[in-house]
CSV table of C-alpha atoms in Angstrom, one decimal:
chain,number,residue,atom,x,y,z
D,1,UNK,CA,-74.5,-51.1,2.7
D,2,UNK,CA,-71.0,-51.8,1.7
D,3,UNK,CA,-68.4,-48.8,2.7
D,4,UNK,CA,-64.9,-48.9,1.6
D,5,UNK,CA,-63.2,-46.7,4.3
D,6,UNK,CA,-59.8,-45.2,3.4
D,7,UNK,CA,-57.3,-43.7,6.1
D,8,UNK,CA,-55.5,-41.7,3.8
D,9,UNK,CA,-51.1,-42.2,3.7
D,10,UNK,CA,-50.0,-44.9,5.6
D,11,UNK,CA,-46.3,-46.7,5.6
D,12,UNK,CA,-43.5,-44.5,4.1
D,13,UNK,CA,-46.1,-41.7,3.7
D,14,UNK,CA,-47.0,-40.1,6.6
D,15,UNK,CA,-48.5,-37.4,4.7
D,16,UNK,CA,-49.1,-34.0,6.6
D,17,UNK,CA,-47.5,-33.4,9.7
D,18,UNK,CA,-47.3,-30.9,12.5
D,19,UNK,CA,-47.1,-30.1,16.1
D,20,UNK,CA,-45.5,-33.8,16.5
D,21,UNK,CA,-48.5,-35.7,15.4
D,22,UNK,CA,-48.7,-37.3,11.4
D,23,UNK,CA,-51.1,-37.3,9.3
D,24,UNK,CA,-51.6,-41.0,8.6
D,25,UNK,CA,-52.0,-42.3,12.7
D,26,UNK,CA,-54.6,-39.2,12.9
D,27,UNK,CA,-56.8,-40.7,10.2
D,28,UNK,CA,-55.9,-44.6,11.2
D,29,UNK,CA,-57.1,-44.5,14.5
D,30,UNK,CA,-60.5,-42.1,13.3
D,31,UNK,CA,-61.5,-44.6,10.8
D,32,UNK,CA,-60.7,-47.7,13.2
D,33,UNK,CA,-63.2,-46.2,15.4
D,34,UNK,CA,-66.2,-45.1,12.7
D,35,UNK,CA,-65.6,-49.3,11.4
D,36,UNK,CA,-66.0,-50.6,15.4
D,37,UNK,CA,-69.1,-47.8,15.9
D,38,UNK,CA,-70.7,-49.2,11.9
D,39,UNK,CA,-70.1,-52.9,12.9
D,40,UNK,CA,-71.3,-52.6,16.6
D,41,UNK,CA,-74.3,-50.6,16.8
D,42,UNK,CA,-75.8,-51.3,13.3
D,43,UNK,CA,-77.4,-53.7,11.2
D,44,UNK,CA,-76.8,-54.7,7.3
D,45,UNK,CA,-73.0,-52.9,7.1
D,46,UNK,CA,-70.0,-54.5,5.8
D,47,UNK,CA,-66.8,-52.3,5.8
D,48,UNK,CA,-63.8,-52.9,4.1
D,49,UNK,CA,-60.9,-50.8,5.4
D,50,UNK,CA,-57.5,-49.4,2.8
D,51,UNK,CA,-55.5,-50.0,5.5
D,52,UNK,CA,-56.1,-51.1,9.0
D,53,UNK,CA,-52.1,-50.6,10.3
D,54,UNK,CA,-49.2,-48.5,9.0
D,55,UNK,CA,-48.5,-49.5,5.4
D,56,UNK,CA,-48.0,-48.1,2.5
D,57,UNK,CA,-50.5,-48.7,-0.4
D,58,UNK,CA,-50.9,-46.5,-3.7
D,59,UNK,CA,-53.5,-44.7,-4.8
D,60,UNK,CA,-54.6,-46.7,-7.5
D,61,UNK,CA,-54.7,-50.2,-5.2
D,62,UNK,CA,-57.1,-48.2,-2.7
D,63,UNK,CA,-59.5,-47.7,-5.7
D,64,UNK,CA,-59.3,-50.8,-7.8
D,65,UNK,CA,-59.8,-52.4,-4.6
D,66,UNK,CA,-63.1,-50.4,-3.9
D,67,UNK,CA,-64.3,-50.8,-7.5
D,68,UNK,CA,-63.4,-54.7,-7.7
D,69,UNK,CA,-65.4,-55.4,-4.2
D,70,UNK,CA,-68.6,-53.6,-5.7
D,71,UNK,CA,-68.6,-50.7,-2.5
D,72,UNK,CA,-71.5,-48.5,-2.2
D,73,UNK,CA,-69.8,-45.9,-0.8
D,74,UNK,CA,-66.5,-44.7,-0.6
D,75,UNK,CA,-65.1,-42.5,2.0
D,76,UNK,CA,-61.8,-41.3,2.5
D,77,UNK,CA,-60.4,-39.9,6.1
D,78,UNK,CA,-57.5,-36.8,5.8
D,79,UNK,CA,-56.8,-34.6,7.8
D,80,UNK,CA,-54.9,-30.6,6.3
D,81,UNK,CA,-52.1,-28.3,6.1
D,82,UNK,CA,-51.4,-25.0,5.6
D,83,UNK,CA,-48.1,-24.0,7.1
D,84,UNK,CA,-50.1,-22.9,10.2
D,85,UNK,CA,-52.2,-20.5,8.3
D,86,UNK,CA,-55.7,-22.1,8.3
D,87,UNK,CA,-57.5,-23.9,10.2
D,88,UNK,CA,-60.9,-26.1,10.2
D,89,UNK,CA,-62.8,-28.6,8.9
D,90,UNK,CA,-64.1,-29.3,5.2
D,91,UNK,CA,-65.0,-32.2,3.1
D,92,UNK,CA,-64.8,-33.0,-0.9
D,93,UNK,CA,-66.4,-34.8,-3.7
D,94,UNK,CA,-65.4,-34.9,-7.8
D,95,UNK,CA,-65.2,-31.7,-9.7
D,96,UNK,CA,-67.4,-32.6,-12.3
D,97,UNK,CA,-70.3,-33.3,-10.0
D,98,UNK,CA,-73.1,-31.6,-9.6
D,99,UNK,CA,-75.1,-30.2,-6.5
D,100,UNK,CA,-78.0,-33.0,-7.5
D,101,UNK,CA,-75.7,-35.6,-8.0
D,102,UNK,CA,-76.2,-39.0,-5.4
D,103,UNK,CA,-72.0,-38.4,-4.1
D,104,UNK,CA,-73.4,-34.4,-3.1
D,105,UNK,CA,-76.7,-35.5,-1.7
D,106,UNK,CA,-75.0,-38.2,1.0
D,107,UNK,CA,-71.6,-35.3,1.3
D,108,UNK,CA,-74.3,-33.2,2.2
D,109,UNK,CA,-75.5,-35.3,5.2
D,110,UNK,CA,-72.0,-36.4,6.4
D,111,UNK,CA,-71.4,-32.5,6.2
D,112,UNK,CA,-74.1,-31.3,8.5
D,113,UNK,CA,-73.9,-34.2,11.2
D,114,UNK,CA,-70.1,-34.2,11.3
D,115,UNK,CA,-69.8,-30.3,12.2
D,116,UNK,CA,-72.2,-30.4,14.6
D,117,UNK,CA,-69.6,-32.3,16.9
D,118,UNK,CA,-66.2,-31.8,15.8
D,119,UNK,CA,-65.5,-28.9,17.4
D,120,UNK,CA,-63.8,-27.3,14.6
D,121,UNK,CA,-64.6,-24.3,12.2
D,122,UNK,CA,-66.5,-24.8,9.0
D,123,UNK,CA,-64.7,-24.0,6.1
D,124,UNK,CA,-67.5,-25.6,3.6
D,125,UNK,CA,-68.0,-28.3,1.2
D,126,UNK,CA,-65.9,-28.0,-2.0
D,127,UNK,CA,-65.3,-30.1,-5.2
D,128,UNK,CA,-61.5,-31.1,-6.5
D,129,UNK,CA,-59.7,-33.7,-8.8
D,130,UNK,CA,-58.9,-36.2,-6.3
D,131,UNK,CA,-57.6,-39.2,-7.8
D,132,UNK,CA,-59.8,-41.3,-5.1
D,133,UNK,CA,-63.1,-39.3,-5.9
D,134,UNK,CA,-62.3,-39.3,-9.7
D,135,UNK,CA,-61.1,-43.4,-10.1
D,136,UNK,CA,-64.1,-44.5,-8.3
D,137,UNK,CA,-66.9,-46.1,-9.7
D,138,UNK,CA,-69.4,-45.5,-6.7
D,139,UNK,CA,-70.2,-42.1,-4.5
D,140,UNK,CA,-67.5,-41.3,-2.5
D,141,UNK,CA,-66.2,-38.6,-0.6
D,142,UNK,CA,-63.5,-37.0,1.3
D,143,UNK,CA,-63.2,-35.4,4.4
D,144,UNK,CA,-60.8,-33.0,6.2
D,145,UNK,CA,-60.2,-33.1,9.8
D,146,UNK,CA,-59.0,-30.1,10.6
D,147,UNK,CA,-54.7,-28.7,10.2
D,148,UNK,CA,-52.7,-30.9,11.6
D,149,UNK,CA,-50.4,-27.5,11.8
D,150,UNK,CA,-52.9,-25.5,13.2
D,151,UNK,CA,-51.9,-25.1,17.2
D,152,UNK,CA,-56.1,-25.0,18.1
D,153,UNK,CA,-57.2,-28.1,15.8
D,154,UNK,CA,-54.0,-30.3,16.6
D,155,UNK,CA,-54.4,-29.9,20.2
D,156,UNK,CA,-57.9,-31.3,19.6
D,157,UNK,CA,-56.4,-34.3,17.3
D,158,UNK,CA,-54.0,-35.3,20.3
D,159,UNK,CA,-57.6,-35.7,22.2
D,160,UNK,CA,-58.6,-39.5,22.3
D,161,UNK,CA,-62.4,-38.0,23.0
D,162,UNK,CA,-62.4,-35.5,19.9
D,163,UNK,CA,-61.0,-38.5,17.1
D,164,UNK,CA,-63.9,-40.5,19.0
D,165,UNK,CA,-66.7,-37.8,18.6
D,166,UNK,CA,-65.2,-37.1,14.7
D,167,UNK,CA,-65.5,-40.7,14.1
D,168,UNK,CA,-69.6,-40.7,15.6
D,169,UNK,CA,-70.0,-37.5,13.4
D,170,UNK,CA,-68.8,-39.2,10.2
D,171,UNK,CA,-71.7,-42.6,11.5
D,172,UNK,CA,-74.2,-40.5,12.4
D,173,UNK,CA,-73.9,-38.6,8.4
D,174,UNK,CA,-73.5,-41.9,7.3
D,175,UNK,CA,-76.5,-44.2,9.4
D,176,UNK,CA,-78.7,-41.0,8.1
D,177,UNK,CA,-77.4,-40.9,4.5
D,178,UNK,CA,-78.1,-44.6,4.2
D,179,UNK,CA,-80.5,-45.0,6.4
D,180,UNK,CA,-78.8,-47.8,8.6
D,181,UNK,CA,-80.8,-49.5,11.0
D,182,UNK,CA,-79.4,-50.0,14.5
D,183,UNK,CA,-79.1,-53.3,16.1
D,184,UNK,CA,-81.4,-54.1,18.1
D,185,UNK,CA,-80.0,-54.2,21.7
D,186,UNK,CA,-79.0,-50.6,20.6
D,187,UNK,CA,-82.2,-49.7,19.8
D,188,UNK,CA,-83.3,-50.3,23.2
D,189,UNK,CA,-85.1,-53.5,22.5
D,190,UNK,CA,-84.2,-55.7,24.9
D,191,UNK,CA,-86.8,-58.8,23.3
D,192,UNK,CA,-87.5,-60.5,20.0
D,193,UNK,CA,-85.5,-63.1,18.0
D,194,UNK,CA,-82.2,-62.9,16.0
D,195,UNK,CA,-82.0,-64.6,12.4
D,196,UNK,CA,-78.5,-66.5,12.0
D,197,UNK,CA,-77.3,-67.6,8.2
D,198,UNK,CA,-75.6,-70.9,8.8
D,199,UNK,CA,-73.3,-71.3,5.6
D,200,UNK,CA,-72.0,-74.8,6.6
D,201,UNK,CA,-71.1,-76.8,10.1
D,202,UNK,CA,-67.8,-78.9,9.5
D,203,UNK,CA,-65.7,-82.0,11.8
D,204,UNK,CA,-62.3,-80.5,10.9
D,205,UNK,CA,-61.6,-76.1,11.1
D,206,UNK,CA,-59.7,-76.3,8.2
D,207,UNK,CA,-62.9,-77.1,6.0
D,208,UNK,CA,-64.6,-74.4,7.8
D,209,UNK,CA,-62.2,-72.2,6.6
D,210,UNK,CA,-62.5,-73.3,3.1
D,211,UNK,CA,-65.9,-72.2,3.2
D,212,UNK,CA,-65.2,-68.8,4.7
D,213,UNK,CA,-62.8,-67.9,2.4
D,214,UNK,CA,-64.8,-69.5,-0.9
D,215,UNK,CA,-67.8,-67.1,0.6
D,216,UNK,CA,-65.5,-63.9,0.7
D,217,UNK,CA,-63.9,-64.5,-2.6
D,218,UNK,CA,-67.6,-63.7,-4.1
D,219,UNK,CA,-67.9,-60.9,-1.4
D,220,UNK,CA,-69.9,-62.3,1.3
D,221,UNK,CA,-68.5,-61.7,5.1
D,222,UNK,CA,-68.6,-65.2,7.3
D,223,UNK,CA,-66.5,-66.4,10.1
D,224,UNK,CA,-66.1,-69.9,11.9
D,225,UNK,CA,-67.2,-70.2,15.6
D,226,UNK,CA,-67.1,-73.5,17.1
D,227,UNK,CA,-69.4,-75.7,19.2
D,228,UNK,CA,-69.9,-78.6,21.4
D,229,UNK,CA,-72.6,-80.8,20.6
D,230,UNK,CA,-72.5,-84.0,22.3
D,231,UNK,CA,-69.7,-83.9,23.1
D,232,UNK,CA,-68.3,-83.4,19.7
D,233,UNK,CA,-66.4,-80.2,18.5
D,234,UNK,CA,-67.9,-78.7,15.6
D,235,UNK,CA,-66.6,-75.6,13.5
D,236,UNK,CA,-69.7,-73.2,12.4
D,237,UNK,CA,-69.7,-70.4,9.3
D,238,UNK,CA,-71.9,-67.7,9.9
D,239,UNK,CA,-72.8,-65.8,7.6
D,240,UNK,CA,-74.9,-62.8,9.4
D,241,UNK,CA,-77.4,-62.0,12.3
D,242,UNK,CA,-80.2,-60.0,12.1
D,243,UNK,CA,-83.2,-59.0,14.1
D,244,UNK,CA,-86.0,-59.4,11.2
D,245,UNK,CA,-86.1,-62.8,9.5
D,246,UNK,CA,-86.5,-60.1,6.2
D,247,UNK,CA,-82.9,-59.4,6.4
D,248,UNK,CA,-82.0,-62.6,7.1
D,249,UNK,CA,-84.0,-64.2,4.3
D,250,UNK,CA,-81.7,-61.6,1.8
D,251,UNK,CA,-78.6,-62.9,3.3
D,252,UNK,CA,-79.6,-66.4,2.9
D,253,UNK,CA,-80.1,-65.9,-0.8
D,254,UNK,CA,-76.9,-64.3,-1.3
D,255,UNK,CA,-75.0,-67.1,0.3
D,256,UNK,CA,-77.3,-70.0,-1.6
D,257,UNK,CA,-76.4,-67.9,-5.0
D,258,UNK,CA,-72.6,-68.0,-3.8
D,259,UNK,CA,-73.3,-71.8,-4.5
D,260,UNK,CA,-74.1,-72.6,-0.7
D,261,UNK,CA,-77.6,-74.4,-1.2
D,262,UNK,CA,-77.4,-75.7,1.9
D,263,UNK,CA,-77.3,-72.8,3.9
D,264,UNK,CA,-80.5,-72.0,6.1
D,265,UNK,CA,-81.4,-69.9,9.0
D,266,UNK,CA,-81.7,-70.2,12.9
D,267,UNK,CA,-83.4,-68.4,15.0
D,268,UNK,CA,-82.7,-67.5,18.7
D,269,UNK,CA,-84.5,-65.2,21.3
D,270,UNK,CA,-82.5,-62.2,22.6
D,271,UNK,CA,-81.1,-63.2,25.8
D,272,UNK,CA,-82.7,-61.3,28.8
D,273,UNK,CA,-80.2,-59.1,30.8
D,274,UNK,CA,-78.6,-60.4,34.3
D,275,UNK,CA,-81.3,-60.3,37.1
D,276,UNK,CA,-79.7,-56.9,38.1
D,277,UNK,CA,-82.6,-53.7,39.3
D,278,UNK,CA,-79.9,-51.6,39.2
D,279,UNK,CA,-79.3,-51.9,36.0
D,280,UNK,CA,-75.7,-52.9,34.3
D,281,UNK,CA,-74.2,-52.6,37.4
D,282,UNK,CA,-70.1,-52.4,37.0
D,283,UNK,CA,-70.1,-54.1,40.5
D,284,UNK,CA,-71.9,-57.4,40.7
D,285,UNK,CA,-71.2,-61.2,39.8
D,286,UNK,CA,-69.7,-63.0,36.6
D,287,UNK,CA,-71.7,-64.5,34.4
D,288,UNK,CA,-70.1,-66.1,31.7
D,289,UNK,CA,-67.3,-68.8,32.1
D,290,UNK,CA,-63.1,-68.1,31.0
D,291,UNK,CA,-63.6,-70.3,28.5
D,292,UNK,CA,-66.9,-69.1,27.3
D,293,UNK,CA,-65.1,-65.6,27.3
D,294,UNK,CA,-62.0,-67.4,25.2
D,295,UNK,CA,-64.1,-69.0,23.0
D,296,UNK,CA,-65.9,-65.1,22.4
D,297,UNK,CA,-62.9,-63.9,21.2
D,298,UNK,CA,-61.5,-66.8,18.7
D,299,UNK,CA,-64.9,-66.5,16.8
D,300,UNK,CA,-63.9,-63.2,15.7
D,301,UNK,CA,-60.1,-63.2,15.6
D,302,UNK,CA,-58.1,-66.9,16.0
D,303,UNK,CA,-55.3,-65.4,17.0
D,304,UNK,CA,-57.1,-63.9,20.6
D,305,UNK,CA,-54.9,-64.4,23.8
D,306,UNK,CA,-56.4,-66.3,26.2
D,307,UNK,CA,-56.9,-63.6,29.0
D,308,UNK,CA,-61.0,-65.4,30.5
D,309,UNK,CA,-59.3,-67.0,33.6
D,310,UNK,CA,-57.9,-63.7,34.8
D,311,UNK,CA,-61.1,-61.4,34.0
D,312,UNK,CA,-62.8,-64.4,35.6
D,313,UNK,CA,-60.4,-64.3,38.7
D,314,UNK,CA,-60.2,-60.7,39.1
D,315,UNK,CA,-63.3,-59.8,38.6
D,316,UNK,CA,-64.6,-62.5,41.2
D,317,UNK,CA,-62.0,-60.9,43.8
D,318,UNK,CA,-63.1,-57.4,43.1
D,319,UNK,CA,-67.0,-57.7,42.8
D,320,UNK,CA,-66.8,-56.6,39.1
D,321,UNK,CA,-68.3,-58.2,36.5
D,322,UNK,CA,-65.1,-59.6,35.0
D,323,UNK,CA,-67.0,-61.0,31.9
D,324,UNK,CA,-68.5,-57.2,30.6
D,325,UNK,CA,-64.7,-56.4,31.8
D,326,UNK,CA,-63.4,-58.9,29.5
D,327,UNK,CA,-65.9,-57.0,26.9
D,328,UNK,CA,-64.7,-53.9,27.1
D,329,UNK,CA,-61.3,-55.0,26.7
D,330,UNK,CA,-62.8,-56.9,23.2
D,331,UNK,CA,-64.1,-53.1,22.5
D,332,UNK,CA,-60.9,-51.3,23.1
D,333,UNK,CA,-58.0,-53.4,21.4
D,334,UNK,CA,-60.8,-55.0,18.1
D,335,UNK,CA,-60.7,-58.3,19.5
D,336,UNK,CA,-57.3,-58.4,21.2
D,337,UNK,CA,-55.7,-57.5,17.4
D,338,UNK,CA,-54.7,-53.9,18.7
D,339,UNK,CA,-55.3,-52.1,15.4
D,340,UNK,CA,-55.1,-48.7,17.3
D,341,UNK,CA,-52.2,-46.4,18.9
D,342,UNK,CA,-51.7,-49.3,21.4
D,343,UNK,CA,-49.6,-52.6,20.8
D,344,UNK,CA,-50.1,-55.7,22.0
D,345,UNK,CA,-46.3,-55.3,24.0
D,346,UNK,CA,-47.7,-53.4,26.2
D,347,UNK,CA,-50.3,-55.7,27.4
D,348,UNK,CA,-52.9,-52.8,28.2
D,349,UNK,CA,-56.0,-53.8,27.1
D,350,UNK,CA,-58.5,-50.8,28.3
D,351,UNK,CA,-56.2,-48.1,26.9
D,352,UNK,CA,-55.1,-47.0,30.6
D,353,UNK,CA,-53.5,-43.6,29.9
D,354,UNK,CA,-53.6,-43.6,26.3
D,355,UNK,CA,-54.4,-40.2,25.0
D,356,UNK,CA,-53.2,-40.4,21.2
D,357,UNK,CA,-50.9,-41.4,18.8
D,358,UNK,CA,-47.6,-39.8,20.7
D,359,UNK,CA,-49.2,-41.2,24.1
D,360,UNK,CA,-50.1,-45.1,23.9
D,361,UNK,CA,-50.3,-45.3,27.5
D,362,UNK,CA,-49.5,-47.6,30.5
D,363,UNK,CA,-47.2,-50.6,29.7
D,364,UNK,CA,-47.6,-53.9,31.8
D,365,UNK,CA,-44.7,-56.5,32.7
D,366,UNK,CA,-47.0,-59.5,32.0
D,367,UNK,CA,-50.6,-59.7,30.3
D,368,UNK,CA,-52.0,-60.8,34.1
D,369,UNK,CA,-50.8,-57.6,35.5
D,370,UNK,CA,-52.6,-55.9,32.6
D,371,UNK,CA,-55.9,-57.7,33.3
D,372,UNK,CA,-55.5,-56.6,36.8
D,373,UNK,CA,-54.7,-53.0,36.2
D,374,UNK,CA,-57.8,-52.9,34.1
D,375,UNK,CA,-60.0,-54.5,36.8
D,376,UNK,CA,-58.4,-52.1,39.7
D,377,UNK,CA,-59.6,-49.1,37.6
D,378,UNK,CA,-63.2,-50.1,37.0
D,379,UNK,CA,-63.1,-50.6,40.9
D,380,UNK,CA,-61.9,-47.0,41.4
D,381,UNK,CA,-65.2,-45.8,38.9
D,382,UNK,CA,-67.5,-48.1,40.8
D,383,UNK,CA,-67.0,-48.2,44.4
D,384,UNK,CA,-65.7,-46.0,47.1
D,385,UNK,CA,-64.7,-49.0,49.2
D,386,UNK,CA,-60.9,-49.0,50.2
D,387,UNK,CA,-59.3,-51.3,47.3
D,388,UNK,CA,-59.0,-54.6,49.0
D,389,UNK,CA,-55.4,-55.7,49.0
D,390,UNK,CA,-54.8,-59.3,48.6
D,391,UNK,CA,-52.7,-57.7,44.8
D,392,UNK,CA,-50.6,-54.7,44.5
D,393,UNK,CA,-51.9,-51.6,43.0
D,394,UNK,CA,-50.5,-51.7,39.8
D,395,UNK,CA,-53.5,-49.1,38.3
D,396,UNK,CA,-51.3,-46.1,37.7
D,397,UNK,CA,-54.2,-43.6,37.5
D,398,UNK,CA,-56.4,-45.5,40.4
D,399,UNK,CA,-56.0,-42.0,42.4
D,400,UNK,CA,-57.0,-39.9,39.5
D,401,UNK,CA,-60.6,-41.0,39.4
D,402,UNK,CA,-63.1,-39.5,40.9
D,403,UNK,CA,-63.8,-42.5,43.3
D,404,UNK,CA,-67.3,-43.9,43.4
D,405,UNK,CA,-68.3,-41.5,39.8
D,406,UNK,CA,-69.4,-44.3,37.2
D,407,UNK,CA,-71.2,-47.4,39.1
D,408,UNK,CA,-72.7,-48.4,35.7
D,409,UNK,CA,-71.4,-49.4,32.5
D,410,UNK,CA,-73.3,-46.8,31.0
D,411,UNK,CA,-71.8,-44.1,33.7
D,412,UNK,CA,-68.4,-44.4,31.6
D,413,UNK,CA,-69.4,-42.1,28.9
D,414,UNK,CA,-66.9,-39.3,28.7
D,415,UNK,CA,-64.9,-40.2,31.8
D,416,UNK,CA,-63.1,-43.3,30.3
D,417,UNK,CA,-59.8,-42.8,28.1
D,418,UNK,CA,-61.6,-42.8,24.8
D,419,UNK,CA,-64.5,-41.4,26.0
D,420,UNK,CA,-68.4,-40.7,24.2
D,421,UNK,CA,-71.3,-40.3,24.2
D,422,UNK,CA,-72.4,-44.0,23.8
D,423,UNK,CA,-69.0,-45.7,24.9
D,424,UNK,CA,-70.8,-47.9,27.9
D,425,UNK,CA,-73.6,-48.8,25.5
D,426,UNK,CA,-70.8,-50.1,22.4
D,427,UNK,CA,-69.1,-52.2,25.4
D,428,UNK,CA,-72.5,-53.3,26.7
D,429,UNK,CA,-73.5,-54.8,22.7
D,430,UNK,CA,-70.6,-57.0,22.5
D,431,UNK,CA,-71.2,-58.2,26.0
D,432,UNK,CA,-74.8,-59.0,25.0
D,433,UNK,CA,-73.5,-60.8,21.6
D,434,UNK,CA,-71.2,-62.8,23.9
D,435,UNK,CA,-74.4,-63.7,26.1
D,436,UNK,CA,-76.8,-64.7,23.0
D,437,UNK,CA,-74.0,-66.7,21.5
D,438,UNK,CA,-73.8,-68.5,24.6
D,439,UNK,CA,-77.2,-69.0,24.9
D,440,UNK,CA,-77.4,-70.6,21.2
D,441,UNK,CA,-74.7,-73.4,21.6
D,442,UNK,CA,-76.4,-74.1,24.7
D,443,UNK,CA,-79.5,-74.3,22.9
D,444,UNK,CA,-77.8,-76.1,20.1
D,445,UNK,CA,-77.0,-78.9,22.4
D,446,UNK,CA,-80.3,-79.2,24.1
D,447,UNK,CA,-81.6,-80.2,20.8
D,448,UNK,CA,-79.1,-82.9,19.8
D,449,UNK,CA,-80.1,-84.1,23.3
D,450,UNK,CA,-83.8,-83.9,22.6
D,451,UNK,CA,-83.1,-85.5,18.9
């Protein structure tokens, strides 16, 4: 499924406003999180976002864009006004529509599954002449998150945990309107194989590149992660993983018809999890090395700082395990490329203290500090112990935990800064990505050894 995903305003239109907060951070930082819920937890969904910082962009680019990229879906994130007269939640498609039509069957769904969580009243679903549900060639439809002016809904907008449970309304209407399949780690299945589409291994990143961007001129998603065989650096374009070779086989083609003929598949079983009874333990050892962790990161955005050694270090000191650490931080700031309400200056990469677009949070003199403030405050969660003191405190909400109250990963749901229902389980799917891509170049190796 291919969703175009629309934050509505953006630059020099911050469109409603109210009780300090603006319209266009609201619905930024709601669809940010419904593309990192989509991408993580299921299988099969590409998601192409208007906007994914503050910038302006007109009406008409949003849906040429969508109608020139072939989107299944279009679904646009607003949030209302009424000069403090109203208040609630309600969602849109075309006037001309009927109650039959495919756009009211999957606004129907979205509907029921997002006010079930978001807290707000239900003012209905309506119709209207929306330029971006009337210029779009597929089903789209738009939602309203409540009155920004309202004094009840904005104080729930300011709430880090009620954009994140609007955002898992809006994937829970959609995973059920399209019936998405989740991964399969989410799913609870913890054996198997995973499918990779190879598009293409190159000597020189630049050709890599070439590839990836050829690819995504004709619409298909890739991205270059490299290997060592041999003791030669490769560069790799992947072009999907999937748990059913089905899926992978349909990927496959779409690459070979995008004039790849010599893609092909590889297969891989799931990695196990760490020898651990307890579970995913917060306390516990390190698994992965700093420049495995490094390497993680780059595969999905270049750019990554190189933060491994001091997850690595820290967590080692602690008795956490610095390289789920190290994934959580991958979960909160997209791959260190802090599309959210916190900015890279400020070198906090768990969201320590942030609470909404007029709140980003702690700030940190140097990224190290940040790493370590980030590892001090899974300590407080996990353990009771006194914190050892070979480093400052530098966690300024250490002493507001509730000491000892989260020793899993899992335990973090609604107690963390952007808390939900499933928050533990979204950090625990990139960590087990990180572990089966590790796995595979290992495995890679072993067979040019073998050869």
């Amino acid at each position: 499924m291919k969703l175009y995903l629309d934050p509505g305003h953006g630059g020099s239109d911050p469109g409603a406003q109210g009780n300090g907060l603006k319209e266009k951070e609201i619905t930024l930082d709601i669809a940010i999180k419904i593309r990192t819920i989509l991408l993580n937890d299921y299988e099969n969904v590409e998601v192409k976002m208007s906007r994914t910082s503050d910038v302006s962009k007109s009406l008409d680019q949003r849906t040429n864009e969508a109608n020139s990229w072939g989107a299944d879906y279009y679904l646009s994130i607003h949030c209302n006004s009424a000069n403090g007269s109203a208040q609630g939640y309600e969602d849109f498609i075309h006037s001309s529509l009927s109650d039959s039509s495919a756009a009211a069957r999957y606004r129907d769904i979205l509907h029921e599954e997002i006010s079930k969580i978001n807290q707000l009243k239900n003012r209905g679903k309506k119709k209207a002449n929306f330029h971006v549900l009337r210029e779009t060639t597929m089903p789209a439809a738009l939602t309203e998150n409540g009155f920004i002016d309202h004094t009840n809904d904005a104080s729930l907008m300011k709430e880090a945990s009620w954009r994140q449970k609007t955002a898992q309304g809006h994937v829970n209407g959609l995973a059920r309107a399209f019936n998405l399949q989740r991964k399969a780690n989410d799913a609870g299945n913890n054996s198997g194989t995973v499918y990779k589409v190879i598009a293409g291994s190159f000597k020189t990143k630049e050709n890599a590149e070439e590839r990836v961007s050829s690819l995504r001129s004709k619409s298909v998603e890739s991205f270059v992660y490299s290997i060592t065989i041999s003791g030669e650096l490769w560069y790799r374009v992947q072009a999907g993983a999937f748990s059913t070779r089905e899926n992978a086989e349909k990927r496959l083609e779409e690459v070979k018809q995008a004039g790849i003929k010599e893609a092909f598949i590889v297969s891989e079983a799931v990695s196990p999890k760490p020898d651990d009874p307890s579970g995913y333990s917060i306390l516990g050892p390190t698994f992965l090395s700093p420049e495995q962790m490094d390497q993680y990161a780059k595969t999905a955005n270049p750019n990554a700082i190189k933060l491994g050694n001091d997850y690595f270090t820290f967590g080692e000191y602690y008795g956490i395990r610095g390289d789920v650490a190290f994934a959580q931080a991958l979960h909160e700031t997209n791959f260190f490329r802090f599309t959210g309400v916190v900015q890279s200056s400020q070198n906090n990469f768990c969201g320590l203290g942030t609470t909404g677009p007029d709140q980003p949070g702690a700030s940190f003199s140097t990224p190290k500090e940040g790493v370590l403030a980030h590892i001090q405050h899974l300590f407080a969660y996990a353990s009771t112990k006194a914190l050892p003191d070979k480093y400052p405190l530098v966690d300024p909400r250490f002493n507001l935990v509730s000491r000892g109250s989260a020793p899993t990963w899992t335990d973090l749901n609604g107690k963390w800064a952007v808390p939900g229902t499933d928050y533990g389980q979204m950090v625990l799917s990139i960590y087990e990505r990180k572990i089966n891509a590790t796995i595979q170049q290992l495995e890679d190796i072993l067979q040019m050894i073998k050869r």
